[in-house]
mmCIF file of C-alpha atoms and ligand atoms in Angstrom:
data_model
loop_
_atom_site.group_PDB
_atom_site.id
_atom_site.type_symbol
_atom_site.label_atom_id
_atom_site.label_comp_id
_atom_site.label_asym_id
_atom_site.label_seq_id
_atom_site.Cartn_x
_atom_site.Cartn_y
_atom_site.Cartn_z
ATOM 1 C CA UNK A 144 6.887 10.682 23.543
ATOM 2 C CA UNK A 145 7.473 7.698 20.969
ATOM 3 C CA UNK A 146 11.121 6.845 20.760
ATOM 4 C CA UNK A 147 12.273 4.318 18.140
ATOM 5 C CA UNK A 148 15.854 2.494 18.652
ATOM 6 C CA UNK A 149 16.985 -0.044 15.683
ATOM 7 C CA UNK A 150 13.761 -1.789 14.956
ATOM 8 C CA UNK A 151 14.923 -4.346 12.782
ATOM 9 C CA UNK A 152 11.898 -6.835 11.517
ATOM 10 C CA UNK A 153 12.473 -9.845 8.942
ATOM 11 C CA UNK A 154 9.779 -11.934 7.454
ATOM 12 C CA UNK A 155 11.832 -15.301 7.465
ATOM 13 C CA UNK A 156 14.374 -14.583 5.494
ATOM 14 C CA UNK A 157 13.171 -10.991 4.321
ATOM 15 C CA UNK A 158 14.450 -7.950 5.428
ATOM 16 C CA UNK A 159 11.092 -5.609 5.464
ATOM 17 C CA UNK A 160 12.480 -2.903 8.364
ATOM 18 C CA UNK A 161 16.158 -2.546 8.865
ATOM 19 C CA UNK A 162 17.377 -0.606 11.425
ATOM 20 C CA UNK A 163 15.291 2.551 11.826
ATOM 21 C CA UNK A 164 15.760 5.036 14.608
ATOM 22 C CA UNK A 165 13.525 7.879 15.066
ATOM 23 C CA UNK A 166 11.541 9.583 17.754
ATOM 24 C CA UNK A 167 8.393 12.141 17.862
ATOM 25 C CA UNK A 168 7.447 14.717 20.356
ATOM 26 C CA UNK A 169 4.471 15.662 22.355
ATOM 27 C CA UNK A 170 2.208 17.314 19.305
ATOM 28 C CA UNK A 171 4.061 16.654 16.322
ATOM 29 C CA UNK A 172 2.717 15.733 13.171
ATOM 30 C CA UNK A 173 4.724 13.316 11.532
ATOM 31 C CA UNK A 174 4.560 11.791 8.047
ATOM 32 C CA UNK A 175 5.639 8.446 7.416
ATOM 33 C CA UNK A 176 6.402 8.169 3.561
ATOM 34 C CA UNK A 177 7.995 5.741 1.007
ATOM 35 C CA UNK A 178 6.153 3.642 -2.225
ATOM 36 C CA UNK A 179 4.380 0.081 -1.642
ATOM 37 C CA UNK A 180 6.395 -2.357 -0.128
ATOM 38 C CA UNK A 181 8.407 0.225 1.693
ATOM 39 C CA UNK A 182 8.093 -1.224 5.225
ATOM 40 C CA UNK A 183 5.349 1.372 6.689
ATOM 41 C CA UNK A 184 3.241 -1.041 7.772
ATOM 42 C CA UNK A 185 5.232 -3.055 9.116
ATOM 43 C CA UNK A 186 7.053 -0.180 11.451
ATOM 44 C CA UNK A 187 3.411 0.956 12.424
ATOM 45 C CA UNK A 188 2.579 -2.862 13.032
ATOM 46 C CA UNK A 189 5.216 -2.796 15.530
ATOM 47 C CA UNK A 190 5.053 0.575 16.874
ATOM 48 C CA UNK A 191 1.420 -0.395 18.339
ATOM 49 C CA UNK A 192 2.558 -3.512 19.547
ATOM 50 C CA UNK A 193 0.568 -5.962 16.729
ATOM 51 C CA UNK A 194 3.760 -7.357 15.584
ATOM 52 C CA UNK A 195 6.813 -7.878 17.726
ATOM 53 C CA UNK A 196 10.143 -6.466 16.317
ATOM 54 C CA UNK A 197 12.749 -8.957 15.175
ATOM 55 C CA UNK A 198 15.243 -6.443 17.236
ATOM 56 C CA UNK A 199 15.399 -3.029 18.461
ATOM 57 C CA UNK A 200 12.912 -1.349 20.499
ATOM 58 C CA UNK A 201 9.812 0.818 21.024
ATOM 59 C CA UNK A 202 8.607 2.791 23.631
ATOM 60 C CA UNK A 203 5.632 5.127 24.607
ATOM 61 C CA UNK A 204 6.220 7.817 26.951
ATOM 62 C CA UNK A 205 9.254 5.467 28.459
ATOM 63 C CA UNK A 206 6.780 2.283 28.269
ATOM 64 C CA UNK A 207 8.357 -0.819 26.001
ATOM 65 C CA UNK A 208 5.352 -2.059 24.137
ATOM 66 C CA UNK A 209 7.169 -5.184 24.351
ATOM 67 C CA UNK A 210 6.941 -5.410 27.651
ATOM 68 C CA UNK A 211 4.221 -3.973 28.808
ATOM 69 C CA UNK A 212 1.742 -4.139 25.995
ATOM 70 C CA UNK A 213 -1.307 -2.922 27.475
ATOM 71 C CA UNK A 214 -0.081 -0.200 29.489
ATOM 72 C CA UNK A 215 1.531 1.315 26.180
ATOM 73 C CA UNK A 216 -1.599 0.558 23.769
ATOM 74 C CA UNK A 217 -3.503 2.562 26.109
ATOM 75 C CA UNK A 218 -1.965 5.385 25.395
ATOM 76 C CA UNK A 219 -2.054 5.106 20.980
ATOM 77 C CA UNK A 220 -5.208 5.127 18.759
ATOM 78 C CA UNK A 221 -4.292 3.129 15.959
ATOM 79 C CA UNK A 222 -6.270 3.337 12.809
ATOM 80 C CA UNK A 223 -4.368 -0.036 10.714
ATOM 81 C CA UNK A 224 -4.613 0.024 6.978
ATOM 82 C CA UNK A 225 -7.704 -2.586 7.080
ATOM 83 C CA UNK A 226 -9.274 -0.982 9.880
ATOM 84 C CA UNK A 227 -11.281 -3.604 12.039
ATOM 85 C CA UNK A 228 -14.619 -3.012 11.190
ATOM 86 C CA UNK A 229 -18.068 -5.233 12.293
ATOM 87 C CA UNK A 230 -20.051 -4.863 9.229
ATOM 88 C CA UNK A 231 -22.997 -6.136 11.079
ATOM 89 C CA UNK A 232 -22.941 -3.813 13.926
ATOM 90 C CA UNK A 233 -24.415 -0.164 13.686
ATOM 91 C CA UNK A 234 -21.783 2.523 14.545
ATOM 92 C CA UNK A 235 -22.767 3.315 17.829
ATOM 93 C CA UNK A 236 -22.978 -0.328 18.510
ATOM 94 C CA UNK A 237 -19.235 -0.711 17.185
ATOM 95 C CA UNK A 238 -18.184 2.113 18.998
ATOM 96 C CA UNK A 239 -19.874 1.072 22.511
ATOM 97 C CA UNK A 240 -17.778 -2.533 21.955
ATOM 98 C CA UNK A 241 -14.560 -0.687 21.253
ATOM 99 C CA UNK A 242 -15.065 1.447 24.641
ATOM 100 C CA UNK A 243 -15.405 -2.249 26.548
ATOM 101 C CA UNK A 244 -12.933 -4.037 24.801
ATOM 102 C CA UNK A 245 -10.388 -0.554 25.510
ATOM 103 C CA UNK A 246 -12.269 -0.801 29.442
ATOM 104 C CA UNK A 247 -12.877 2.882 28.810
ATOM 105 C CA UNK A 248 -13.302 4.945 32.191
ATOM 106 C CA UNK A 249 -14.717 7.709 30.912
ATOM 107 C CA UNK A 250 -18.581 8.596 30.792
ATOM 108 C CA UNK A 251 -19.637 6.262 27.930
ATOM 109 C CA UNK A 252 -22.624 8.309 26.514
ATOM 110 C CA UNK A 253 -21.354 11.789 26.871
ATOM 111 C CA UNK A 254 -17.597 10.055 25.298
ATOM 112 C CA UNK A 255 -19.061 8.280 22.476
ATOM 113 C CA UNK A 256 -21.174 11.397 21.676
ATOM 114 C CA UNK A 257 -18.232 13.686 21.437
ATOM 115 C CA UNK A 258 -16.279 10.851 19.095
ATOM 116 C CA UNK A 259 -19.461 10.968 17.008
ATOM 117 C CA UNK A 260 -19.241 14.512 16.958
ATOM 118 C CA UNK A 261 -16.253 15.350 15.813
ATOM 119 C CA UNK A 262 -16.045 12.535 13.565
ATOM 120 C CA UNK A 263 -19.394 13.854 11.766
ATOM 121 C CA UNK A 264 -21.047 10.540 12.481
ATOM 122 C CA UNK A 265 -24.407 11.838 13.673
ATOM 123 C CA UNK A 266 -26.346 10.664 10.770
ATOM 124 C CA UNK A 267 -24.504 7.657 10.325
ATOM 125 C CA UNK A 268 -25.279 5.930 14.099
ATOM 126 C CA UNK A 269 -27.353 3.755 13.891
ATOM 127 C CA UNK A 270 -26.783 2.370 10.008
ATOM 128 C CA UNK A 271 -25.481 -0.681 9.706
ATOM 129 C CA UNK A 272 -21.161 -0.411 9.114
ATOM 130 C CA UNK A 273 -21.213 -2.645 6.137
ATOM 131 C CA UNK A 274 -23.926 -0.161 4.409
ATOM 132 C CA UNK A 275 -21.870 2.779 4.367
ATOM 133 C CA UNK A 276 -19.550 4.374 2.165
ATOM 134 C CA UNK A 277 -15.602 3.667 2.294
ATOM 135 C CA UNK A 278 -15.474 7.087 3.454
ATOM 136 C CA UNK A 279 -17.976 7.161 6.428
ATOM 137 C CA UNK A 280 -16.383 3.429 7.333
ATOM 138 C CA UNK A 281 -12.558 5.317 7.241
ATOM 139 C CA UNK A 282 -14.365 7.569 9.552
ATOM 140 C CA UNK A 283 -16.053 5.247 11.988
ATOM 141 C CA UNK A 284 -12.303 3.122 12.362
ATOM 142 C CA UNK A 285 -10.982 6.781 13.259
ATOM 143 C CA UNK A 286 -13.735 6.837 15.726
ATOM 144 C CA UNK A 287 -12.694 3.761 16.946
ATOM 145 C CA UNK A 288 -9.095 4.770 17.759
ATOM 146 C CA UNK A 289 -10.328 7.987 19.269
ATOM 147 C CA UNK A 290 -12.476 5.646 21.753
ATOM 148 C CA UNK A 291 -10.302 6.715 25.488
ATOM 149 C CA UNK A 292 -8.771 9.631 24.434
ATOM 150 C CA UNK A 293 -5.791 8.644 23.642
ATOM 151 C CA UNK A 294 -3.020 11.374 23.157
ATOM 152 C CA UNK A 295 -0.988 9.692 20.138
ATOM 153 C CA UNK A 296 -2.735 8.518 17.041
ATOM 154 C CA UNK A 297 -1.315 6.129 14.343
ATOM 155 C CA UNK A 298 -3.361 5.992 11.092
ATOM 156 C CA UNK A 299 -1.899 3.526 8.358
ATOM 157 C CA UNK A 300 -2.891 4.727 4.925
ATOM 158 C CA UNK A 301 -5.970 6.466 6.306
ATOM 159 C CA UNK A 302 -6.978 7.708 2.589
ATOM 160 C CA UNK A 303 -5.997 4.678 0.790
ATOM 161 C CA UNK A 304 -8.956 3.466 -1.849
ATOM 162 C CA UNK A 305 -11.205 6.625 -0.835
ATOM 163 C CA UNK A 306 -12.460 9.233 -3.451
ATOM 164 C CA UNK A 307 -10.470 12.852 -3.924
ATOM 165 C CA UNK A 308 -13.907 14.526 -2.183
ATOM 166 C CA UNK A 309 -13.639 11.773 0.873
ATOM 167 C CA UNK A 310 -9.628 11.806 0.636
ATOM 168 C CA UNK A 311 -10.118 16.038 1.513
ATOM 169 C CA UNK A 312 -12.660 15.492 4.173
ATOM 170 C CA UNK A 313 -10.327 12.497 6.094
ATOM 171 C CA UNK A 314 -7.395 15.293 5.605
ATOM 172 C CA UNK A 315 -9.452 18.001 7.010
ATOM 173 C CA UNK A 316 -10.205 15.244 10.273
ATOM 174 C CA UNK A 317 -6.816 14.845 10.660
ATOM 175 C CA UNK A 318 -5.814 18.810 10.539
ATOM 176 C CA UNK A 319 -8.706 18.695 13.511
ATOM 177 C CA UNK A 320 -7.138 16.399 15.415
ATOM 178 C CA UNK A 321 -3.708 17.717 14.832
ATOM 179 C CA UNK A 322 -4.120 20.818 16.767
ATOM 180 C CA UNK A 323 -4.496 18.534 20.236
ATOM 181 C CA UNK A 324 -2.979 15.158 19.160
ATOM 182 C CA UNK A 325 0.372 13.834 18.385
ATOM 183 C CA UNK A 326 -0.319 11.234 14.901
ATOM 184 C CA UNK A 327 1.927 9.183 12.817
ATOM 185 C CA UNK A 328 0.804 9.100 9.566
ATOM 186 C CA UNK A 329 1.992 6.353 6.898
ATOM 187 C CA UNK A 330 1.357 6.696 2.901
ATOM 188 C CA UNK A 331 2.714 6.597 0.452
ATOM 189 C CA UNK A 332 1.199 10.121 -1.437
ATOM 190 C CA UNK A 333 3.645 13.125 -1.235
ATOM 191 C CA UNK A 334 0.654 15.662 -1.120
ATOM 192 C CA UNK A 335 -1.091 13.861 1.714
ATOM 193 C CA UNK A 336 2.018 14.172 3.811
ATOM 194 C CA UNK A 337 2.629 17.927 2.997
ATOM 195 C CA UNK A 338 -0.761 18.865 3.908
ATOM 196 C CA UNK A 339 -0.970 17.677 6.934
ATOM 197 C CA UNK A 340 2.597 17.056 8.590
ATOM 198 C CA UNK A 341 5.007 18.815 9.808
ATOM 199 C CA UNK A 342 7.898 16.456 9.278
ATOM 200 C CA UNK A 343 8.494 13.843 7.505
ATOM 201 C CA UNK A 344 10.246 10.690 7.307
ATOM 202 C CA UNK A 345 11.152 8.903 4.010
ATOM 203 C CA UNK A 346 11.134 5.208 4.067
ATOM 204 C CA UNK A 347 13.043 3.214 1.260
ATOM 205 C CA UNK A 348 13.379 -0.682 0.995
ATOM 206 C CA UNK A 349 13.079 -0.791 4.314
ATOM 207 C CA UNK A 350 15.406 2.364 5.685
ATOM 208 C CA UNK A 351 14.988 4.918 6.731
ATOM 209 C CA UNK A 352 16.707 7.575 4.051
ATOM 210 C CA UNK A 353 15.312 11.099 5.350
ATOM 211 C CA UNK A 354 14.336 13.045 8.325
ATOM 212 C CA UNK A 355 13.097 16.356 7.229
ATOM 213 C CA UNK A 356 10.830 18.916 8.148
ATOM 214 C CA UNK A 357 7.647 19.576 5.786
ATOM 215 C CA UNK A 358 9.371 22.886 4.341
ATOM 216 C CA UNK A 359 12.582 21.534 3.540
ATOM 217 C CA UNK A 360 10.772 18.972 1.398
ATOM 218 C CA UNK A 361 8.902 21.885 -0.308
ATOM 219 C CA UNK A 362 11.914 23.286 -1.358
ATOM 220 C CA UNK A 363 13.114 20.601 -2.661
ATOM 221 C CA UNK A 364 9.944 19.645 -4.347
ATOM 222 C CA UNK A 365 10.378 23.723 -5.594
ATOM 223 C CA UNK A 366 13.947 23.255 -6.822
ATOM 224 C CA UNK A 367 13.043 20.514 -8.758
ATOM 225 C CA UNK A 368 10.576 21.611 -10.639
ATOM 226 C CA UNK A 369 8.300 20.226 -13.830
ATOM 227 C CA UNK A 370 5.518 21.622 -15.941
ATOM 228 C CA UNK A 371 3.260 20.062 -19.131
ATOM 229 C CA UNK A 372 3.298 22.397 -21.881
ATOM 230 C CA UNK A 373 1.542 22.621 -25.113
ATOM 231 C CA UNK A 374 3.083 24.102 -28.004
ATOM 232 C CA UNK A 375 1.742 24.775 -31.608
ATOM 233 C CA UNK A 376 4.233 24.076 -34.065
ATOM 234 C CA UNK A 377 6.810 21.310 -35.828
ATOM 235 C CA UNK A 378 6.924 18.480 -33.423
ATOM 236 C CA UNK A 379 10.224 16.833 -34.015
ATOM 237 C CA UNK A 380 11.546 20.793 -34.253
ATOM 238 C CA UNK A 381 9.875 21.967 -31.056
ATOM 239 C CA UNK A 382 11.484 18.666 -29.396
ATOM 240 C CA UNK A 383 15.046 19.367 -30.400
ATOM 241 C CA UNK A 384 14.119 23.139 -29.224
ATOM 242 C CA UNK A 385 13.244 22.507 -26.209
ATOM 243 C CA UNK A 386 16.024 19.897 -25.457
ATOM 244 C CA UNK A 387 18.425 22.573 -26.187
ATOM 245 C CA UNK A 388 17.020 25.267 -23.745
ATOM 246 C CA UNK A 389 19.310 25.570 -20.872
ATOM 247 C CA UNK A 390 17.873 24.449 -17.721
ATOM 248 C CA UNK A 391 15.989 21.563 -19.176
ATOM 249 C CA UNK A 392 16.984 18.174 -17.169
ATOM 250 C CA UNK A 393 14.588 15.896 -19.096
ATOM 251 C CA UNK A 394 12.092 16.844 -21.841
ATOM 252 C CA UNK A 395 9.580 14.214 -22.606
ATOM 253 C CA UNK A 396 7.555 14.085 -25.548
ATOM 254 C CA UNK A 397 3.691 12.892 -24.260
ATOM 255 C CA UNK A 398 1.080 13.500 -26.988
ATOM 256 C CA UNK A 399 -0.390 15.209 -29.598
ATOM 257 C CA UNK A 400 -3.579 17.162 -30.514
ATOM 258 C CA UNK A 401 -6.055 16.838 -33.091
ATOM 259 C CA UNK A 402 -4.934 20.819 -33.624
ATOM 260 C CA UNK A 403 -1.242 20.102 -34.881
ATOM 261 C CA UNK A 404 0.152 20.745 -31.219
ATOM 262 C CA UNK A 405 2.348 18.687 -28.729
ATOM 263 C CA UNK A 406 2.263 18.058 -24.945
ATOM 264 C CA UNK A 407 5.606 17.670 -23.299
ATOM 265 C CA UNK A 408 6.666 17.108 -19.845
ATOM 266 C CA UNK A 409 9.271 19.282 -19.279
ATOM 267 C CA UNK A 410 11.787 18.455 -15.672
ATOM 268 C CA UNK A 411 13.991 21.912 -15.184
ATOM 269 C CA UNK A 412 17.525 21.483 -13.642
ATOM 270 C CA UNK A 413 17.672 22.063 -9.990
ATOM 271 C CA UNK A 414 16.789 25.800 -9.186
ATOM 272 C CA UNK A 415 15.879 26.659 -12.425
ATOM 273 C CA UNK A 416 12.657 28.017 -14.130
ATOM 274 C CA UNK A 417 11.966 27.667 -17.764
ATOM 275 C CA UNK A 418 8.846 29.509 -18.109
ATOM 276 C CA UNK A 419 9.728 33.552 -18.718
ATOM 277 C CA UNK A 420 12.709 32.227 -21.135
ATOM 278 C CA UNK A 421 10.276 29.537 -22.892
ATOM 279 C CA UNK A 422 7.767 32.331 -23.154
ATOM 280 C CA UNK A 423 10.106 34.576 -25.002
ATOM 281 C CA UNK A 424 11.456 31.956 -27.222
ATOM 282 C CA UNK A 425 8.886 30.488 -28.430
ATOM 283 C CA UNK A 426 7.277 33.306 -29.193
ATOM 284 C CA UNK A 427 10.145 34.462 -31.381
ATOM 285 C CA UNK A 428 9.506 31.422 -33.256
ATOM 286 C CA UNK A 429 5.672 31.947 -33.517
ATOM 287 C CA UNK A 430 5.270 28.469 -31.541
ATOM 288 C CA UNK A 431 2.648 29.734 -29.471
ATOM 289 C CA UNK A 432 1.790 28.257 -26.089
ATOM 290 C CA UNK A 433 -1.465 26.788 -25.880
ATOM 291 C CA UNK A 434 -1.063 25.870 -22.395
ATOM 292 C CA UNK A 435 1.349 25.426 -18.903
ATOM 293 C CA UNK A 436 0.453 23.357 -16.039
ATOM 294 C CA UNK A 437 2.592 22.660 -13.293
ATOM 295 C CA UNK A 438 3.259 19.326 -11.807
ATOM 296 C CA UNK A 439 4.054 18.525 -8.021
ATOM 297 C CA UNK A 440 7.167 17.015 -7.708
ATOM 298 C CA UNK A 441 6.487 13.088 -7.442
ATOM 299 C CA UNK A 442 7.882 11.281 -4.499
ATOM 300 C CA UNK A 443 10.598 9.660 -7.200
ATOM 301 C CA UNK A 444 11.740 13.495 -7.709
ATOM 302 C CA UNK A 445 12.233 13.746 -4.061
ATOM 303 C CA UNK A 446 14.001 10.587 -3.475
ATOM 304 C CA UNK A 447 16.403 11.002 -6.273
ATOM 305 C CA UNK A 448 17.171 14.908 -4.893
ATOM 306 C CA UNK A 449 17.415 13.220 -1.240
ATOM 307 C CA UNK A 450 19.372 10.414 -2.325
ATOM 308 C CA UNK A 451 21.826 12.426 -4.668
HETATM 309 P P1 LIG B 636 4.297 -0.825 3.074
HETATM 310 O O1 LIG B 636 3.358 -0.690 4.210
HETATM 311 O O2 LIG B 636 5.323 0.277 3.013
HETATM 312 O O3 LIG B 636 3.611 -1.022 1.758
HETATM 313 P P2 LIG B 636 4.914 -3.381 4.261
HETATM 314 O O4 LIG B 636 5.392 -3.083 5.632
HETATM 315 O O5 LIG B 636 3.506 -3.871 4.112
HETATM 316 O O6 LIG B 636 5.180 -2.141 3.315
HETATM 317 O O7 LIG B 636 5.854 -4.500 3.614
HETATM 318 C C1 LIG B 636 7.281 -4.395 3.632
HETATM 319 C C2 LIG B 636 7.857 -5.623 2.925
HETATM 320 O O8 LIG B 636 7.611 -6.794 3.705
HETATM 321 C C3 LIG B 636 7.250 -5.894 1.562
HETATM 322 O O9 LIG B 636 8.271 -6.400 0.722
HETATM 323 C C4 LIG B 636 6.226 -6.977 1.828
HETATM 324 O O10 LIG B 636 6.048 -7.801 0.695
HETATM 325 C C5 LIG B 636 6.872 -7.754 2.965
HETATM 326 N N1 LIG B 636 5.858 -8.324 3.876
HETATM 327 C C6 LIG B 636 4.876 -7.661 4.516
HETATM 328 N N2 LIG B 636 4.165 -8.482 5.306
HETATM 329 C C7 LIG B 636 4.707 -9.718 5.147
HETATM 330 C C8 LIG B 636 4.431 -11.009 5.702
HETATM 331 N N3 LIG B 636 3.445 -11.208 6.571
HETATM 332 N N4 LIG B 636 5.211 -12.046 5.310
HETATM 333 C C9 LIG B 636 6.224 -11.859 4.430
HETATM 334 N N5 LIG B 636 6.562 -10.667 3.881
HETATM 335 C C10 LIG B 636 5.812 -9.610 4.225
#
């Protein structure tokens, strides 16, 4: 459905996308990951046809978007990561100019109801864009790029600057339109991708350094596990302590309470779980616990396990 071949893109002299090769089938749910700067943009830039490639290729459903630009944006509902918004124009007014400018077929009223719909836009049409929230405006540039129905979306950072309640009601959208779309998701938040893709591709300075379905990335994110825990008793002891415990990668002192005790980051070795055997031992000590929280891996924990 989208097929990738050695898009290469420099910025003058910069290298921002070297080389990547990748392709997505008809429903999948693919997550386009890597830290700031990575080169996401710029691959979904080109990928929709707003930026040409320096080399290499893209096509949609066999159709260059070189070549033949507007057959091939037809078919892709592209959400960019400053969506293009009219803050002067009510939403139904912004959506009505997106359907002309796409010279949408279908029946406008009934389409732009269903878009409104789905995107939970009801009370929101006829408010000015500029007065909403950042949330309801994320949602009315989705709304745009579901103006003709297109099969594949593309949404660039589609969470980026939002709150955690908005960032779980954009992720719940996207589930939604998961189930009868095929999307390309870029950002650069490991949770985002693993709650809504299915695979996902790791993008590094510009490569592309992993390929992976969703659960292989959860086991790695497993084997690599890390936990805070807070432990009454001698600092400088309890450091050396736990520093010592077999299966500790990395323990990192992080602060202390007003109550005498210490937090610590704790990283365990690959595979390993310190918590029964920290239980035990500390207890034996009369260090007691105060508390355990685990941490999802971070996207540098993945990277270094990919790139080991
Ligand atoms: P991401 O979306 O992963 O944050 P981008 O695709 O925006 O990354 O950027 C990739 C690299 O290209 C970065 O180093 C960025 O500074 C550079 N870059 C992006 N756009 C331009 C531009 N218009 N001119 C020059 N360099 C750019």
């Amino acid at each position: 459905m989208i097929q990738i071949e050695h898009l290469t893109k420099y910025y003058g002299q910069k290298l921002a996308v070297d080389d990547i090769s990748f392709s997505v089938g008809e429903g999948e749910v693919v997550g386009f990951l890597g830290p700031n700067g990575a080169g996401k943009s710029t691959t979904m830039n080109m990928l929709t046809g707003y930026l040409s490639s320096t080399s290499g290729k893209c096509s949609i459903n066999g159709i260059d978007i070189l070549e033949n630009p507007s057959e091939a944006k037809r078919l892709i509902g592209f959400l960019p990561e400053q969506p293009p918004l009219y803050y002067d124009m009510t939403t139904i007014e912004y959506l009505r100019f997106i359907y002309d400018l796409k010279r949408c077929t279908l029946n406008r009223r009934e389409h732009i109801d269903e878009i409104i719909d789905v995107m939970g836009l009801r009370e929101m049409e006829k408010r000015l864009i500029g007065q909403l929230s950042k949330g309801f405006k994320q949602r009315v540039g989705i709304a745009g790029a579901l103006v003709s129905d297109p099969r594949i979306l593309i949404f660039d950072e589609p969470t980026i600057g939002l709150d955690p309640r908005q960032i779980i009601e954009i992720r719940e959208l996207i589930r939604t339109l998961s189930k009868d779309h095929t999307i390309i998701l870029s950002t650069h938040i490991l949770p985002e991708v693993q709650a809504v893709c299915d695979r996902i591709l790791i993008i590094d300075r510009g490569r592309l350094i992993a390929d992976e379905k969703t659960d292989n990335i959860n086991t790695l994110a497993e084997e690599n596990r890390r936990f805070t825990i807070r432990i009454l008793g001698p600092k400088g002891e309890v450091t050396q302590f736990l520093r010592k415990t077999e299966g500790a990668a990395k323990v990192d002192y992080m602060s202390s309470g007003k109550d005498g005790s210490s937090l610590f980051m704790v990283q365990c070795k690959k595979g390993a779980d310190l918590r029964r055997a920290l239980f035990y031992a500390l207890a034996e000590k009369r260090w007691p616990i105060l508390e355990l929280s685990p941490v999802g891996a971070s996207l540098e924990d993945i990277f270094i396990a990919l790139t080991k």
